[in-house]
């Protein structure tokens, strides 16, 4: 039986990026060769993005996820064999099945731990973290790896300037361990399937061919409006659950989609922008990887310190959203 007070806490973070960073200027040049007009000025002014990492053809989501996982395990001082649960969030799985979580497990050279993917698009990591926390709280699992890994560049329509400049590739991971003290202070997840069309990749594979549209499509303004509202309401929800005041939150890490969404969220919440961790300028929108990538960066550069309260927030296709309030 699990002790009634069983909790989970993050004991290591890790990240991985493809080698190649593509600046806005380079991207604008590549698109110009196809007759598509964009500019560094437009991209920076509308999104805050300055560059993104793009995977070479040989790199897989599994490989990126495994690299981030190894870094998180090393930070936690654990061998892969110590894990009994692997939860991986992705919308760009390498195969229809098995899950990328199983493929990452194989890359790590271990077998036996439960392994599965969660599909909640840009909210995927927050969903995965909430699920792993709940599974540890049951007392059945002790050490979980939670990964967000994406190669979004493969589902972008490089002829659509309204989407192709926004996204990038990458992976981030954390190791969660059972603990007497949290750790994860509160977690809440939501979805509204009636909004599925505003952000989707609707194609499917059947009878040996892709049917429907295999590219990411987005109504950017609809997503923008919904994102700011749900990030605000979901932050307040977990703070209420944890009986914590906004000013007790040391760092805010919303999904990194657009600097304007991050700023609007901080403003709506009444939080100073100095508490925002921003990586979208360097990484673009890496979907399920964006929150763990930002967390790892700020842990490693010394901004996020042990004992601090960090609010992680996901929002994206589904429509999905959620928040996890964490004490590091
Ligand atoms: O992970 C969650 C998913 N994503 C998001 O959260 C994204 C949410 N949405 C956004 O970030 C913004 O809505 C965008 C960055 C996608 C777009 O910004 P916007 O300020 O809403 O621009 P807009 O769509 O209203 O477009 C303004 C103009 C249009 O031209 P006209 O019609 O005014 O002549 C677009 O055609 O900008 C044009 N445009 C571009 N121009 C140069 C759109 N994309 C580009 C581009 N380069 N790449």
Short mmCIF file of C-alpha atoms and ligand atoms in Angstrom, two decimals:
data_model
loop_
_atom_site.label_atom_id
_atom_site.label_comp_id
_atom_site.label_asym_id
_atom_site.label_seq_id
_atom_site.Cartn_x
_atom_site.Cartn_y
_atom_site.Cartn_z
CA UNK A 1 0.00 0.00 0.00
CA UNK A 2 1.22 3.49 -0.82
CA UNK A 3 1.56 5.89 2.09
CA UNK A 4 -1.28 8.44 2.09
CA UNK A 5 1.17 11.31 1.77
CA UNK A 6 2.93 9.92 -1.32
CA UNK A 7 3.89 12.63 -3.82
CA UNK A 8 6.21 12.99 -6.78
CA UNK A 9 9.02 15.43 -7.43
CA UNK A 10 11.27 16.34 -10.34
CA UNK A 11 14.83 15.16 -9.67
CA UNK A 12 16.43 15.82 -13.07
CA UNK A 13 15.84 17.70 -16.32
CA UNK A 14 17.32 17.32 -19.80
CA UNK A 15 16.97 18.61 -23.33
CA UNK A 16 18.12 17.96 -26.88
CA UNK A 17 18.05 20.03 -30.06
CA UNK A 18 18.99 19.19 -33.64
CA UNK A 19 22.38 20.57 -34.71
CA UNK A 20 21.11 23.02 -37.28
CA UNK A 21 19.70 26.40 -36.20
CA UNK A 22 17.90 28.24 -39.00
CA UNK A 23 17.63 32.00 -38.53
CA UNK A 24 14.67 34.01 -39.79
CA UNK A 25 16.89 35.59 -42.44
CA UNK A 26 17.97 32.16 -43.75
CA UNK A 27 14.41 30.91 -43.72
CA UNK A 28 13.17 34.04 -45.54
CA UNK A 29 15.83 33.44 -48.19
CA UNK A 30 14.82 29.77 -48.61
CA UNK A 31 11.14 30.72 -48.89
CA UNK A 32 11.90 33.53 -51.34
CA UNK A 33 13.39 30.89 -53.67
CA UNK A 34 9.89 29.33 -53.74
CA UNK A 35 8.24 32.69 -54.36
CA UNK A 36 7.02 33.05 -50.76
CA UNK A 37 7.56 36.40 -49.11
CA UNK A 38 8.40 36.78 -45.43
CA UNK A 39 10.99 38.66 -43.40
CA UNK A 40 12.92 38.64 -40.15
CA UNK A 41 11.09 41.86 -39.23
CA UNK A 42 7.60 40.32 -39.66
CA UNK A 43 8.48 37.13 -37.78
CA UNK A 44 10.14 38.97 -34.85
CA UNK A 45 7.39 41.59 -34.58
CA UNK A 46 4.47 39.09 -34.70
CA UNK A 47 6.00 36.17 -32.79
CA UNK A 48 9.32 37.05 -31.11
CA UNK A 49 10.92 34.08 -32.91
CA UNK A 50 14.49 34.70 -34.13
CA UNK A 51 15.56 31.16 -35.03
CA UNK A 52 14.44 27.53 -34.77
CA UNK A 53 16.26 24.18 -34.91
CA UNK A 54 15.43 21.91 -37.85
CA UNK A 55 16.17 18.18 -37.90
CA UNK A 56 18.13 16.63 -40.76
CA UNK A 57 16.34 13.88 -42.67
CA UNK A 58 18.09 11.11 -40.70
CA UNK A 59 17.19 12.37 -37.19
CA UNK A 60 14.18 10.77 -35.50
CA UNK A 61 11.82 11.89 -32.74
CA UNK A 62 12.98 8.78 -30.87
CA UNK A 63 16.64 9.85 -31.06
CA UNK A 64 15.86 13.40 -29.88
CA UNK A 65 13.68 12.03 -27.06
CA UNK A 66 16.35 9.54 -26.00
CA UNK A 67 19.02 12.29 -25.91
CA UNK A 68 16.85 14.47 -23.68
CA UNK A 69 16.05 11.43 -21.53
CA UNK A 70 19.74 10.56 -21.05
CA UNK A 71 20.49 14.15 -20.01
CA UNK A 72 17.62 14.12 -17.48
CA UNK A 73 18.71 10.73 -16.09
CA UNK A 74 22.28 11.98 -15.75
CA UNK A 75 21.08 15.10 -13.90
CA UNK A 76 19.06 12.83 -11.60
CA UNK A 77 22.07 10.54 -11.06
CA UNK A 78 20.09 7.51 -12.23
CA UNK A 79 20.64 4.69 -14.70
CA UNK A 80 17.80 3.99 -17.20
CA UNK A 81 17.17 0.67 -15.43
CA UNK A 82 15.91 2.62 -12.39
CA UNK A 83 12.82 3.74 -14.32
CA UNK A 84 9.52 1.92 -13.97
CA UNK A 85 7.45 4.26 -16.15
CA UNK A 86 8.05 6.16 -19.41
CA UNK A 87 5.47 8.67 -20.65
CA UNK A 88 6.25 10.44 -23.91
CA UNK A 89 4.30 13.31 -25.45
CA UNK A 90 4.48 13.80 -29.21
CA UNK A 91 2.36 14.61 -32.25
CA UNK A 92 5.19 13.63 -34.59
CA UNK A 93 5.75 9.99 -33.73
CA UNK A 94 8.26 8.11 -35.87
CA UNK A 95 5.82 5.27 -36.51
CA UNK A 96 2.07 4.76 -36.24
CA UNK A 97 3.00 2.11 -33.71
CA UNK A 98 4.68 1.08 -31.49
CA UNK A 99 4.66 4.25 -29.41
CA UNK A 100 7.70 6.50 -29.43
CA UNK A 101 7.92 5.83 -25.67
CA UNK A 102 8.65 2.15 -26.43
CA UNK A 103 11.23 3.14 -29.07
CA UNK A 104 12.93 5.51 -26.59
CA UNK A 105 12.95 2.75 -23.99
CA UNK A 106 14.75 0.51 -26.48
CA UNK A 107 17.25 3.32 -27.26
CA UNK A 108 17.95 3.55 -23.53
CA UNK A 109 18.72 -0.17 -23.58
CA UNK A 110 16.29 -1.24 -20.90
CA UNK A 111 13.06 -3.21 -20.84
CA UNK A 112 10.30 -3.79 -18.35
CA UNK A 113 9.10 -0.29 -17.44
CA UNK A 114 5.59 0.65 -18.60
CA UNK A 115 5.88 2.91 -21.66
CA UNK A 116 3.24 4.80 -23.63
CA UNK A 117 2.66 8.01 -25.57
CA UNK A 118 0.23 10.78 -24.75
CA UNK A 119 -1.22 12.86 -27.59
CA UNK A 120 -2.25 16.33 -26.51
CA UNK A 121 -0.23 18.32 -29.11
CA UNK A 122 1.36 21.40 -27.50
CA UNK A 123 -0.15 20.51 -24.10
CA UNK A 124 1.41 17.04 -24.33
CA UNK A 125 4.21 17.47 -21.82
CA UNK A 126 1.91 18.99 -19.19
CA UNK A 127 -0.56 16.14 -19.79
CA UNK A 128 2.26 13.58 -19.50
CA UNK A 129 3.59 15.12 -16.29
CA UNK A 130 0.11 15.14 -14.70
CA UNK A 131 -0.45 11.50 -15.71
CA UNK A 132 2.95 10.34 -14.41
CA UNK A 133 2.41 12.24 -11.13
CA UNK A 134 -0.99 10.57 -10.69
CA UNK A 135 0.52 7.12 -11.40
CA UNK A 136 3.28 7.68 -8.84
CA UNK A 137 0.71 8.85 -6.28
CA UNK A 138 -1.09 5.50 -6.59
CA UNK A 139 2.00 3.90 -5.11
CA UNK A 140 2.48 1.48 -8.01
CA UNK A 141 5.30 3.42 -9.72
CA UNK A 142 8.41 5.00 -8.21
CA UNK A 143 10.45 6.61 -10.97
CA UNK A 144 9.03 8.04 -14.16
CA UNK A 145 10.60 9.56 -17.22
CA UNK A 146 8.39 12.17 -18.88
CA UNK A 147 9.49 13.32 -22.33
CA UNK A 148 8.19 15.84 -24.86
CA UNK A 149 9.76 15.22 -28.29
CA UNK A 150 8.84 16.62 -31.67
CA UNK A 151 9.98 16.96 -35.27
CA UNK A 152 7.27 19.40 -36.36
CA UNK A 153 9.27 20.46 -39.42
CA UNK A 154 8.02 17.24 -41.09
CA UNK A 155 4.34 18.18 -40.88
CA UNK A 156 4.77 21.80 -41.94
CA UNK A 157 3.60 23.02 -45.33
CA UNK A 158 6.69 24.93 -46.44
CA UNK A 159 4.50 26.79 -48.94
CA UNK A 160 2.33 28.24 -46.14
CA UNK A 161 4.07 31.24 -44.62
CA UNK A 162 1.38 31.63 -41.95
CA UNK A 163 2.57 28.43 -40.24
CA UNK A 164 5.98 27.31 -41.51
CA UNK A 165 7.90 30.16 -39.85
CA UNK A 166 6.50 29.37 -36.40
CA UNK A 167 7.62 25.87 -35.48
CA UNK A 168 10.87 24.04 -34.69
CA UNK A 169 12.17 20.64 -33.57
CA UNK A 170 13.49 19.51 -30.18
CA UNK A 171 12.95 17.44 -27.04
CA UNK A 172 12.91 17.92 -23.29
CA UNK A 173 12.56 15.49 -20.41
CA UNK A 174 12.25 15.22 -16.64
CA UNK A 175 12.71 12.38 -14.18
CA UNK A 176 10.00 12.19 -11.52
CA UNK A 177 10.51 10.26 -8.28
CA UNK A 178 8.17 9.31 -5.44
CA UNK A 179 8.69 11.56 -2.43
CA UNK A 180 7.16 12.43 0.94
CA UNK A 181 7.01 16.14 0.09
CA UNK A 182 5.79 17.63 -3.22
CA UNK A 183 7.15 18.14 -5.87
CA UNK A 184 4.11 18.42 -7.99
CA UNK A 185 1.79 20.66 -5.95
CA UNK A 186 -1.24 20.64 -8.26
CA UNK A 187 -2.14 19.57 -11.78
CA UNK A 188 -5.24 20.25 -13.90
CA UNK A 189 -5.96 19.24 -17.49
CA UNK A 190 -8.72 20.32 -19.89
CA UNK A 191 -9.85 19.88 -23.48
CA UNK A 192 -12.54 21.20 -25.84
CA UNK A 193 -12.87 18.91 -28.85
CA UNK A 194 -15.39 21.27 -30.45
CA UNK A 195 -12.37 23.47 -31.32
CA UNK A 196 -10.44 20.64 -33.02
CA UNK A 197 -10.41 22.39 -36.41
CA UNK A 198 -8.57 25.57 -35.38
CA UNK A 199 -5.28 23.66 -35.12
CA UNK A 200 -4.94 20.27 -36.73
CA UNK A 201 -3.14 17.90 -39.05
CA UNK A 202 -6.16 16.07 -40.36
CA UNK A 203 -4.66 13.52 -42.77
CA UNK A 204 -4.54 9.79 -42.05
CA UNK A 205 -2.84 6.75 -43.49
CA UNK A 206 -5.12 4.11 -45.00
CA UNK A 207 -4.84 1.52 -47.76
CA UNK A 208 -1.15 2.35 -48.13
CA UNK A 209 -1.61 6.09 -48.78
CA UNK A 210 -2.14 9.38 -47.00
CA UNK A 211 -5.78 10.45 -47.16
CA UNK A 212 -6.67 14.06 -46.45
CA UNK A 213 -4.31 16.92 -45.61
CA UNK A 214 -0.98 15.77 -44.11
CA UNK A 215 0.09 19.30 -43.10
CA UNK A 216 -0.43 21.37 -39.97
CA UNK A 217 -3.22 23.94 -40.43
CA UNK A 218 -4.03 26.70 -37.99
CA UNK A 219 -6.40 29.59 -37.51
CA UNK A 220 -3.72 31.66 -35.76
CA UNK A 221 -5.96 34.37 -34.38
CA UNK A 222 -8.53 31.93 -32.96
CA UNK A 223 -5.72 29.97 -31.28
CA UNK A 224 -4.19 33.17 -29.94
CA UNK A 225 -7.43 34.36 -28.31
CA UNK A 226 -8.25 30.99 -26.75
CA UNK A 227 -4.67 30.47 -25.57
CA UNK A 228 -4.49 33.65 -23.51
CA UNK A 229 -7.86 32.98 -21.85
CA UNK A 230 -7.24 29.36 -20.91
CA UNK A 231 -3.67 30.00 -19.72
CA UNK A 232 -5.08 32.59 -17.33
CA UNK A 233 -7.97 30.44 -16.03
CA UNK A 234 -5.86 27.33 -15.71
CA UNK A 235 -3.11 29.14 -13.78
CA UNK A 236 -5.69 30.40 -11.29
CA UNK A 237 -7.18 26.91 -10.97
CA UNK A 238 -3.94 25.18 -9.88
CA UNK A 239 -3.02 28.08 -7.59
CA UNK A 240 -6.42 27.67 -5.90
CA UNK A 241 -5.87 23.91 -5.61
CA UNK A 242 -2.47 24.44 -4.00
CA UNK A 243 -3.72 27.40 -1.89
CA UNK A 244 -0.87 29.47 -3.24
CA UNK A 245 -0.84 33.16 -4.10
CA UNK A 246 0.34 34.38 -7.50
CA UNK A 247 3.20 36.30 -5.91
CA UNK A 248 4.52 33.03 -4.45
CA UNK A 249 5.16 31.71 -7.97
CA UNK A 250 8.83 32.27 -8.80
CA UNK A 251 8.72 31.36 -12.50
CA UNK A 252 6.07 31.03 -15.18
CA UNK A 253 6.72 28.66 -18.10
CA UNK A 254 3.78 28.73 -20.50
CA UNK A 255 3.93 26.77 -23.75
CA UNK A 256 6.31 28.70 -26.00
CA UNK A 257 4.17 29.57 -29.02
CA UNK A 258 4.57 33.30 -29.37
CA UNK A 259 6.19 36.02 -27.22
CA UNK A 260 2.98 38.03 -27.51
CA UNK A 261 0.97 35.15 -25.97
CA UNK A 262 3.53 34.86 -23.15
CA UNK A 263 3.43 38.60 -22.42
CA UNK A 264 -0.37 38.77 -22.63
CA UNK A 265 -0.66 35.82 -20.22
CA UNK A 266 1.70 37.41 -17.68
CA UNK A 267 -0.16 40.72 -18.02
CA UNK A 268 -3.60 39.13 -17.58
CA UNK A 269 -2.38 37.26 -14.50
CA UNK A 270 -0.74 40.40 -13.11
CA UNK A 271 2.71 38.78 -13.04
CA UNK A 272 5.86 40.75 -13.88
CA UNK A 273 7.40 39.71 -17.21
CA UNK A 274 10.69 39.20 -15.34
CA UNK A 275 9.19 35.93 -14.02
CA UNK A 276 8.59 34.55 -17.52
CA UNK A 277 10.99 32.00 -18.96
CA UNK A 278 11.17 32.69 -22.71
CA UNK A 279 12.79 30.33 -25.21
CA UNK A 280 10.49 30.75 -28.20
CA UNK A 281 12.93 33.35 -29.56
CA UNK A 282 15.63 30.66 -29.83
CA UNK A 283 13.60 27.47 -30.41
CA UNK A 284 10.41 28.58 -32.16
CA UNK A 285 7.32 26.61 -31.16
CA UNK A 286 8.44 23.03 -30.45
CA UNK A 287 4.96 21.85 -29.40
CA UNK A 288 5.17 19.16 -26.66
CA UNK A 289 8.90 19.81 -26.25
CA UNK A 290 8.65 23.53 -25.50
CA UNK A 291 7.89 23.44 -21.77
CA UNK A 292 10.54 20.85 -20.76
CA UNK A 293 13.10 22.55 -23.04
CA UNK A 294 12.45 25.88 -21.30
CA UNK A 295 12.49 24.26 -17.85
CA UNK A 296 15.82 22.53 -18.51
CA UNK A 297 17.41 25.70 -19.88
CA UNK A 298 16.41 27.78 -16.85
CA UNK A 299 17.46 25.06 -14.39
CA UNK A 300 20.86 24.72 -16.06
CA UNK A 301 21.51 28.47 -16.34
CA UNK A 302 20.80 28.82 -12.61
CA UNK A 303 17.62 30.93 -12.81
CA UNK A 304 15.38 28.18 -11.41
CA UNK A 305 16.73 27.01 -8.05
CA UNK A 306 15.83 24.26 -5.64
CA UNK A 307 12.81 25.16 -3.49
CA UNK A 308 11.30 27.58 -6.01
CA UNK A 309 7.73 27.38 -7.31
CA UNK A 310 7.35 27.01 -11.06
CA UNK A 311 4.09 27.09 -13.00
CA UNK A 312 4.22 24.95 -16.17
CA UNK A 313 1.43 25.50 -18.71
CA UNK A 314 0.41 23.78 -21.90
CA UNK A 315 -2.04 24.87 -24.58
CA UNK A 316 -2.62 23.69 -28.11
CA UNK A 317 -4.37 21.43 -30.58
CA UNK A 318 -7.37 19.50 -29.42
CA UNK A 319 -8.11 22.13 -28.16
CA UNK A 320 -6.18 21.13 -25.01
CA UNK A 321 -4.76 23.01 -22.06
CA UNK A 322 -3.56 22.48 -18.53
CA UNK A 323 -1.19 23.59 -15.79
CA UNK A 324 1.15 21.84 -13.38
CA UNK A 325 2.42 23.74 -10.35
CA UNK A 326 5.79 22.40 -9.27
CA UNK A 327 8.15 23.00 -6.37
CA UNK A 328 11.67 22.24 -7.61
O1 LIG B 1 1.17 25.93 -30.20
C1 LIG B 1 -0.05 26.60 -30.24
C2 LIG B 1 -0.27 26.98 -31.62
N1 LIG B 1 0.11 28.23 -32.10
C3 LIG B 1 -0.12 29.43 -31.58
O2 LIG B 1 -0.33 29.63 -30.43
C4 LIG B 1 -0.13 30.55 -32.55
C5 LIG B 1 -1.17 31.56 -32.19
N2 LIG B 1 -1.27 32.62 -33.15
C6 LIG B 1 -0.26 33.49 -33.43
O3 LIG B 1 0.79 33.41 -32.85
C7 LIG B 1 -0.53 34.60 -34.43
O4 LIG B 1 -1.89 34.63 -34.73
C8 LIG B 1 0.31 34.42 -35.72
C9 LIG B 1 1.78 34.66 -35.42
C10 LIG B 1 0.11 33.03 -36.31
C11 LIG B 1 -0.13 35.46 -36.76
O5 LIG B 1 -0.03 36.77 -36.24
P1 LIG B 1 -1.21 37.81 -36.46
O6 LIG B 1 -0.78 39.06 -35.83
O7 LIG B 1 -2.48 37.17 -35.97
O8 LIG B 1 -1.18 37.99 -38.02
P2 LIG B 1 -2.35 37.75 -39.08
O9 LIG B 1 -2.66 36.30 -39.20
O10 LIG B 1 -3.48 38.69 -38.78
O11 LIG B 1 -1.67 38.22 -40.43
C12 LIG B 1 -1.34 39.60 -40.65
C13 LIG B 1 -0.75 39.73 -42.04
C14 LIG B 1 -1.60 39.05 -43.12
O12 LIG B 1 -1.53 39.87 -44.28
P3 LIG B 1 -2.78 40.81 -44.65
O13 LIG B 1 -3.93 39.89 -44.83
O14 LIG B 1 -2.93 41.74 -43.49
O15 LIG B 1 -2.31 41.46 -45.91
C15 LIG B 1 -0.84 37.78 -43.41
O16 LIG B 1 -1.04 37.31 -44.72
O17 LIG B 1 0.53 39.10 -42.08
C16 LIG B 1 0.59 38.22 -43.21
N3 LIG B 1 1.48 37.11 -42.88
C17 LIG B 1 2.82 37.16 -43.10
N4 LIG B 1 3.61 38.11 -43.62
C18 LIG B 1 4.93 37.86 -43.69
C19 LIG B 1 1.18 35.92 -42.33
N5 LIG B 1 2.29 35.18 -42.18
C20 LIG B 1 3.31 35.92 -42.64
C21 LIG B 1 4.71 35.72 -42.75
N6 LIG B 1 5.46 36.70 -43.26
N7 LIG B 1 5.30 34.58 -42.33
#
